[in-house]
CSV table of C-alpha atoms in Angstrom, one decimal:
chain,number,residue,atom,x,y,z
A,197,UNK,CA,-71.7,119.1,20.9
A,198,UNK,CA,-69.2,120.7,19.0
A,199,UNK,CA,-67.1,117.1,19.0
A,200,UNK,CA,-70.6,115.6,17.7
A,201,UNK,CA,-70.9,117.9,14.9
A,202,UNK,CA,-67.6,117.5,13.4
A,203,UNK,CA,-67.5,113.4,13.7
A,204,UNK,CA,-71.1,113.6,12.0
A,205,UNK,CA,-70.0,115.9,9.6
A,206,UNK,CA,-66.6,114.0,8.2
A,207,UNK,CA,-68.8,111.0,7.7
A,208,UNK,CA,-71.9,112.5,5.8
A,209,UNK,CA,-69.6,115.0,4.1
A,210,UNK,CA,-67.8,112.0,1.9
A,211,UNK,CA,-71.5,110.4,1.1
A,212,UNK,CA,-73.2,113.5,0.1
A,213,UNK,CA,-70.3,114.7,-2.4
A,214,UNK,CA,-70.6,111.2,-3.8
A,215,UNK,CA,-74.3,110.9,-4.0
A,216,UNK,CA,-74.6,114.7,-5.5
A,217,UNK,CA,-72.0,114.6,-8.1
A,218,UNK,CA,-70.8,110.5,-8.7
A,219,UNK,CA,-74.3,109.7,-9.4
A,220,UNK,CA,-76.5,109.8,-12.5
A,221,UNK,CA,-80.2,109.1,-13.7
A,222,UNK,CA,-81.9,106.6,-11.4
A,223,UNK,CA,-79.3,106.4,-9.2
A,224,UNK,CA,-79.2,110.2,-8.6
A,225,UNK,CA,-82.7,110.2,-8.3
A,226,UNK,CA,-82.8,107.4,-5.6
A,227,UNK,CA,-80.0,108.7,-3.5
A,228,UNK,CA,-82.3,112.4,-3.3
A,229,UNK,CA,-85.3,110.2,-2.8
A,230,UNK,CA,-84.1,108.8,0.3
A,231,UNK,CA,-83.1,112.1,1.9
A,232,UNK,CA,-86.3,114.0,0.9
A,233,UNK,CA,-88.1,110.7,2.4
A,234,UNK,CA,-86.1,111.2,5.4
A,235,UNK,CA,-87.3,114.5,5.2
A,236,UNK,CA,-90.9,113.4,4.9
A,237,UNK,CA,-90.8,111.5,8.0
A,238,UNK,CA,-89.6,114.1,10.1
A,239,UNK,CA,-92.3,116.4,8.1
A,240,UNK,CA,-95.0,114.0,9.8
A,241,UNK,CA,-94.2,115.0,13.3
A,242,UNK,CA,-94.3,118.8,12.5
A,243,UNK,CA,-97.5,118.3,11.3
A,244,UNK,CA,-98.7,116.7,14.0
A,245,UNK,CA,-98.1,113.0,14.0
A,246,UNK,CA,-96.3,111.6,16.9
A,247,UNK,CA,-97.5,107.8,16.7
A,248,UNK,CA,-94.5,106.1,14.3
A,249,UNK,CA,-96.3,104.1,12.5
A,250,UNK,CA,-97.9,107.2,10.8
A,251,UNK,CA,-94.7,108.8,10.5
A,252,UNK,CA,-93.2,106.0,8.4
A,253,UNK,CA,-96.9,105.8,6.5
A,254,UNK,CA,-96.0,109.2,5.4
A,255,UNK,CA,-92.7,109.0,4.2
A,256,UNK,CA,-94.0,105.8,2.4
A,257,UNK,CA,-96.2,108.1,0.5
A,258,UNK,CA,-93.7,110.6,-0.1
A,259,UNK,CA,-91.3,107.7,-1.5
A,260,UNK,CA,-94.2,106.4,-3.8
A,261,UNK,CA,-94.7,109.8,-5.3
A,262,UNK,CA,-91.6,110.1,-5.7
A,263,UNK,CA,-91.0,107.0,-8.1
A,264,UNK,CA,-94.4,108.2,-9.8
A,265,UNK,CA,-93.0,111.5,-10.5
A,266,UNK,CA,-89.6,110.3,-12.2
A,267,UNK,CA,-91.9,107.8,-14.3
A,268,UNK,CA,-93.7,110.6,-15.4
A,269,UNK,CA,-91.4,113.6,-16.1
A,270,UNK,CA,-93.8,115.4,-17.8
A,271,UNK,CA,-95.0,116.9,-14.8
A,272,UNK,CA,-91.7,118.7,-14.0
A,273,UNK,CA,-92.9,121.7,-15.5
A,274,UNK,CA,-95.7,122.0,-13.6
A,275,UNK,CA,-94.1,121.3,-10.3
A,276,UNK,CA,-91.7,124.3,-10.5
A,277,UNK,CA,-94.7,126.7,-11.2
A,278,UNK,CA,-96.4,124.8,-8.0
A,279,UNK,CA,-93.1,125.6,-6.2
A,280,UNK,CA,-92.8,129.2,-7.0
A,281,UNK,CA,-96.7,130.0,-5.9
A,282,UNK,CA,-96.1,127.9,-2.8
A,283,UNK,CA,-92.7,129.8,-1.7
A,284,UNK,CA,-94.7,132.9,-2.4
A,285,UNK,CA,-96.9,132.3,-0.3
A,286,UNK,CA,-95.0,131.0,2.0
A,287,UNK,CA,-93.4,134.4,2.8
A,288,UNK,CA,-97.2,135.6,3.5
A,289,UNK,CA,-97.2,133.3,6.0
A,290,UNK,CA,-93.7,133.5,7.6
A,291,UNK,CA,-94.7,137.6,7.6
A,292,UNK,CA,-98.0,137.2,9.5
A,293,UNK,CA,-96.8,134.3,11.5
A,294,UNK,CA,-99.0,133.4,14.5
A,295,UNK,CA,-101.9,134.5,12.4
A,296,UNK,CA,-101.3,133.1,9.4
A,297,UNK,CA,-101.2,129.3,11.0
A,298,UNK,CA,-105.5,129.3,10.7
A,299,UNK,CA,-104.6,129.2,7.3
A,300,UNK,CA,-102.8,125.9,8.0
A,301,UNK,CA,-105.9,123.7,7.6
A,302,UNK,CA,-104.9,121.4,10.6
A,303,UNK,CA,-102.7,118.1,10.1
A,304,UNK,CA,-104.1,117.4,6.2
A,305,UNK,CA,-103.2,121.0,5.5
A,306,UNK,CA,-99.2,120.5,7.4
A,307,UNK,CA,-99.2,117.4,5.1
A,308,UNK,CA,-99.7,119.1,2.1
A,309,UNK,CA,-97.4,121.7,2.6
A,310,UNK,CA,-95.1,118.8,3.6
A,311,UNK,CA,-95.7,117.9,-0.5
A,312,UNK,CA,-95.3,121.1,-1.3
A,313,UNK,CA,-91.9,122.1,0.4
A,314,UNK,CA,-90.3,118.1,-0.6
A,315,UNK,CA,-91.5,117.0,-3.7
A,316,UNK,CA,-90.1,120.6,-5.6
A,317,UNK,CA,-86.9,120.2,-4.1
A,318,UNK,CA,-86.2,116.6,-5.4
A,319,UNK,CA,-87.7,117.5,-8.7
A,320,UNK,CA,-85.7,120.4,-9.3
A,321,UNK,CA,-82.4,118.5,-8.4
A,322,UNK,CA,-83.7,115.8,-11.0
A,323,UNK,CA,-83.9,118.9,-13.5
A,324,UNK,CA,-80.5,120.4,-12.6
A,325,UNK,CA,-78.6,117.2,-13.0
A,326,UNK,CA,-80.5,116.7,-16.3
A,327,UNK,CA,-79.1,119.8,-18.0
A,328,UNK,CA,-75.8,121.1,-19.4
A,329,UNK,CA,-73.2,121.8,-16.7
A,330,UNK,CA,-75.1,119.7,-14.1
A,331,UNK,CA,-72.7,119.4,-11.6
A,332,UNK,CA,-71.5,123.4,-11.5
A,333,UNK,CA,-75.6,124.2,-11.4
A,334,UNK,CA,-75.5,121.9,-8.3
A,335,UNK,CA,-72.3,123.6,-6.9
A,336,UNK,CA,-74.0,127.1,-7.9
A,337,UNK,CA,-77.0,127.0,-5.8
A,338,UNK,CA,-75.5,125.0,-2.5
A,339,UNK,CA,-72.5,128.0,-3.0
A,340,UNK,CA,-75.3,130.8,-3.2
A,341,UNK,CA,-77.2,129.7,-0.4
A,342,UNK,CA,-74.5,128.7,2.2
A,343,UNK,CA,-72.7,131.8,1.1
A,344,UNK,CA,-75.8,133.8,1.9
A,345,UNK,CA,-75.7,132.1,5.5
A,346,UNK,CA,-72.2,132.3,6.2
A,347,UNK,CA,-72.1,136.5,5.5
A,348,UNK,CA,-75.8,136.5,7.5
A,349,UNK,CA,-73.8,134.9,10.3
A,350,UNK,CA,-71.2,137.5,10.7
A,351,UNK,CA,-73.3,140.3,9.8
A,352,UNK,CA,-75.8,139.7,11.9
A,353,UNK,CA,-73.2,138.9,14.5
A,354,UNK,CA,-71.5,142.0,14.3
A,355,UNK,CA,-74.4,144.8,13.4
A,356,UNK,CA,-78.1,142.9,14.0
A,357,UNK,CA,-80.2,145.0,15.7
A,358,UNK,CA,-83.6,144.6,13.8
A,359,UNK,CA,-85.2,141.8,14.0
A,360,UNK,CA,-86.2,139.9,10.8
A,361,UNK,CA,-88.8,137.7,12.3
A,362,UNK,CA,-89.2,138.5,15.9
A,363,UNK,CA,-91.8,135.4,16.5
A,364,UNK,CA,-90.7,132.7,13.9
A,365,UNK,CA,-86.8,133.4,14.4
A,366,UNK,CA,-85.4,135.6,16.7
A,367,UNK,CA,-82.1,135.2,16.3
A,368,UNK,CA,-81.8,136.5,12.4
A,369,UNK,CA,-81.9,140.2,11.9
A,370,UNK,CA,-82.1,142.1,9.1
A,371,UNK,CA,-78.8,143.3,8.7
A,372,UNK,CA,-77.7,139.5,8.6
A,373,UNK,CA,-80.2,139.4,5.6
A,374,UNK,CA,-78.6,142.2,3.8
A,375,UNK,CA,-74.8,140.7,4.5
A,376,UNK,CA,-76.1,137.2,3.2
A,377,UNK,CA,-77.2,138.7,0.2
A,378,UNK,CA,-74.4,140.9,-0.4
A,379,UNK,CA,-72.0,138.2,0.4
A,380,UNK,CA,-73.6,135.8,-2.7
A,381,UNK,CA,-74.1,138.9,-5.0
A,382,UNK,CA,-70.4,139.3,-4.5
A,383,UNK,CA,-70.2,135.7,-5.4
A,384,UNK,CA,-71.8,135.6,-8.3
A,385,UNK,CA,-70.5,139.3,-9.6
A,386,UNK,CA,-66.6,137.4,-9.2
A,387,UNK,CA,-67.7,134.5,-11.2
A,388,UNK,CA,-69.6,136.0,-13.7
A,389,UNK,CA,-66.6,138.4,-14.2
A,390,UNK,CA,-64.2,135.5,-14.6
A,391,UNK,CA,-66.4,134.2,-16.8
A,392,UNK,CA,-66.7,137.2,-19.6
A,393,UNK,CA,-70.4,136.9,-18.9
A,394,UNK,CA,-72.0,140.5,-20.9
A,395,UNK,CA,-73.0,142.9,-18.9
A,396,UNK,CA,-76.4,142.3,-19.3
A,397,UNK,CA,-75.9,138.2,-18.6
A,398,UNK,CA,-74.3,139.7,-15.3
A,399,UNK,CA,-76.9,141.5,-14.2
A,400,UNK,CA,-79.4,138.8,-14.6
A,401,UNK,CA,-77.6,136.2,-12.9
A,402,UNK,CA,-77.3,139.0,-9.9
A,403,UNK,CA,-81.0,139.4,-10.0
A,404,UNK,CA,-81.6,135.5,-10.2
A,405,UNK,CA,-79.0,135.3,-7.2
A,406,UNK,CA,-80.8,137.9,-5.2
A,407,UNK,CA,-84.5,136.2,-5.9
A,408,UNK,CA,-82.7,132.4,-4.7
A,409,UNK,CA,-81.4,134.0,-1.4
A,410,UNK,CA,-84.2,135.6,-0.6
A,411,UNK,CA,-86.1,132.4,-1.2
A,412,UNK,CA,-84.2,130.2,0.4
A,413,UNK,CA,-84.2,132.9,3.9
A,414,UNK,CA,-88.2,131.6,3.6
A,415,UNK,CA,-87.4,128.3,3.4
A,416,UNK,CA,-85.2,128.6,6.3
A,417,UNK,CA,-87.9,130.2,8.2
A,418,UNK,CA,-91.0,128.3,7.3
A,419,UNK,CA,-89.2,125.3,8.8
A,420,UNK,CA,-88.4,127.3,12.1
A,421,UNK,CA,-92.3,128.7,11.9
A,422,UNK,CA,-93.6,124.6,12.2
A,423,UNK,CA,-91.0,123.6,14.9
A,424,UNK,CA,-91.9,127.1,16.7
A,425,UNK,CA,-95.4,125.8,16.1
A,426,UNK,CA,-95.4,121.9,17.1
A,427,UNK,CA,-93.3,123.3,20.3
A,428,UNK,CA,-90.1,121.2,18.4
A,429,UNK,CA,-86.5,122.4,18.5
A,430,UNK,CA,-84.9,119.7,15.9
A,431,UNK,CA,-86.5,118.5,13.4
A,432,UNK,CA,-84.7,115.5,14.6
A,433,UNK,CA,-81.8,113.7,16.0
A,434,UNK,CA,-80.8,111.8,12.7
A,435,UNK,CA,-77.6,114.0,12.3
A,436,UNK,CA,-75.5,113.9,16.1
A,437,UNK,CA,-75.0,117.8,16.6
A,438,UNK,CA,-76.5,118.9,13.5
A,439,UNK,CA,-80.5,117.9,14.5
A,440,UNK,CA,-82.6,116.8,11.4
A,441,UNK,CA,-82.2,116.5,7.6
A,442,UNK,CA,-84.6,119.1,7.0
A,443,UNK,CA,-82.5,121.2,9.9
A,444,UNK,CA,-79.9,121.0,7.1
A,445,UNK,CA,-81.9,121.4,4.2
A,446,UNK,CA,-84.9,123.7,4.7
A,447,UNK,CA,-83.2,126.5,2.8
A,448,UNK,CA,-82.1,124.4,-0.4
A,449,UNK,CA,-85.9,122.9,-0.1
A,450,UNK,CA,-86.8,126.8,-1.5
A,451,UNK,CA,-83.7,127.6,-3.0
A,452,UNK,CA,-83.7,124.7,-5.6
A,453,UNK,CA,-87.1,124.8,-7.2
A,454,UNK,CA,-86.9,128.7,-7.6
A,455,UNK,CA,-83.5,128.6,-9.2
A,456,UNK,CA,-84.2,125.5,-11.9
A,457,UNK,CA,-87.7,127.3,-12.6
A,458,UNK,CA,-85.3,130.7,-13.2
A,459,UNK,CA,-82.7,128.6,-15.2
A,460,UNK,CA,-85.9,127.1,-16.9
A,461,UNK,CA,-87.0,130.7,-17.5
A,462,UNK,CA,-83.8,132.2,-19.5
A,463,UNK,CA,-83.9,129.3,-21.7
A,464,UNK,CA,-80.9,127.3,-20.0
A,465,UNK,CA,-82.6,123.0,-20.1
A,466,UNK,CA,-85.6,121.7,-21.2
A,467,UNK,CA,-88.7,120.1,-19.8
C-alpha cells in the first residue's frame, strides 16, 4: 500500500503543480473541471447510484454546469454566498449525524448536495486564479488546510482522547482539531510577520485562517458522514493507495469557497 501511494503520488504530484499554477483562463478552468467531474462521478455512488451509466449521466451534468457557469460569471457571487450557507449547515448535520440524514431528501437531495459541495469549489478556484497574487492565494489555502491536517495528525496521535465525531469519524479527536488549528495559526502568524502585515491585518488573516480550518474539518467530515452512510470506505479506487479524488479533496471542497468569499469580503478581487 505504502509502495502504491508513493508511485501514485510522484506521478499526480508533477500534473497537479502544472495544472494549478502553469495554467490560465480556460485552460485553468478545464483542468479543475475535470477533477471536480471526476468528483461528480464518484458523488453519484454516495448518493446512491451504483448502475454506471447513471454515474457518468451525472458527471455529465456536473461538466455541463460547469461550462455554463464560466459563460456566465456573473453568478460567482452568488455561488460563494450558496457555499457559505451550505457549509453551515453542513456542520448541523455532521453534529447530529445519524439524525440529521432524514434531512437528506433521499438520492435527489445527495445529488444536490453533490452541486452544492463541487460546483463552489471549482468556482472559487476560478475566483482565486482571477485575482492579484493568484498563485500565492492558491498556495495559501492548500498550505492552511494540509497544515491543519498534518499538526491534527500528530496531535491527535500523541494526546486524542475526546472524540470529535464519535459516529461520522472516529478516529479524529478534538485535541487533533486544536493542534490543526494551531499549527496553521502559527502559519499564517510567521507569514504575516515576514510580511509587515499591521497588527490589525494580522489578526484578521488569523481569524480568516481559523474560520477556513474549521471549514475545511467539515468538509473533511461530511464526505466521511456519506461513505459512513452508503456503507463505502473510498470514495474510489481512481488514485492506487490514496482511494478517490474527493478522498483527496473533500476538505479544499469547503475550504476554497469560504476563503475566496472571506478574501471577497475584505475587499481583496472583484466579482
Amino acid at each position: 500500500m505504502l509502495k502504491q501511494r508513493i508511485i501514485t503520488a510522484l506521478v499526480l504530484l508533477p500534473i497537479a503543480l502544472g495544472g494549478f499554477f502553469l495554467l490560465d483562463g480556460g485552460a485553468f478552468a478545464l483542468f479543475i473541471g475535470a477533477v471536480v467531474t471526476l468528483g461528480a462521478w464518484e458523488w453519484a455512488r454516495l448518493a446512491g447510484f451504483e448502475a454506471q451509466s447513471l454515474r457518468v449521466a451525472y458527471a455529465a451534468a456536473v461538466a455541463v454546469l460547469l461550462g455554463l457557469l464560466y459563460m456566465v460569471p456573473a453568478v460567482a457571487p452568488v455561488l460563494l454566498v450558496v457555499a457559505v450557507l451550505w457549509w453551515s449547515a453542513a456542520t448541523f448535520l455532521v453534529m447530529t449525524y445519524p439524525d440529521s440524514s432524514r434531512y437528506w431528501g433521499g438520492v435527489p437531495g445527495r445529488l444536490l448536495i453533490g452541486l452544492l459541495i463541487l460546483l463552489p469549489a471549482w468556482q472559487g478556484l476560478i475566483l482565486l486564479k482571477q485575482w492579484p497574487q493568484a498563485n500565492a492565494l492558491i498556495i495559501a489555502v492548500m498550505v492552511l488546510v494540509w497544515g491543519a491536517d498534518i499538526g491534527a495528525y500528530f496531535s491527535g496521535k500523541t494526546f486524542g482522547k475526546r472524540k470529535l465525531a464519535p459516529k461520522v469519524s472516529p478516529g479524529k479527536s478534538w485535541e487533533g482539531l486544536y493542534g490543526g488549528l494551531a499549527a496553521s495559526l502559527l502559519i499564517t502568524l510567521v507569514v504575516g510577520l515576514q510580511q509587515g502585515w499591521s497588527a490589525g491585518g494580522l489578526l484578521l488573516a488569523l481569524g480568516g485562517a481559523a474560520v477556513v480550518v474549521l471549514i475545511s474539518v467539515v468538509g473533511d467530515l461530511t464526505e466521511s458522514m456519506f461513505k459512513r452512510q452508503s456503507g463505502i470506505k473510498d470514495s474510489s479506487n481512481l488514485l492506487p493507495g490514496h482511494g478517490g479524488v474527493l478522498d483527496r479533496i473533500d476538505s479544499l471542497t469547503a475550504a476554497v469557497p469560504v476563503f475566496a468569499a472571506l478574501l471577497w469580503l475584505a475587499g481583496w478581487g472583484s466579482l
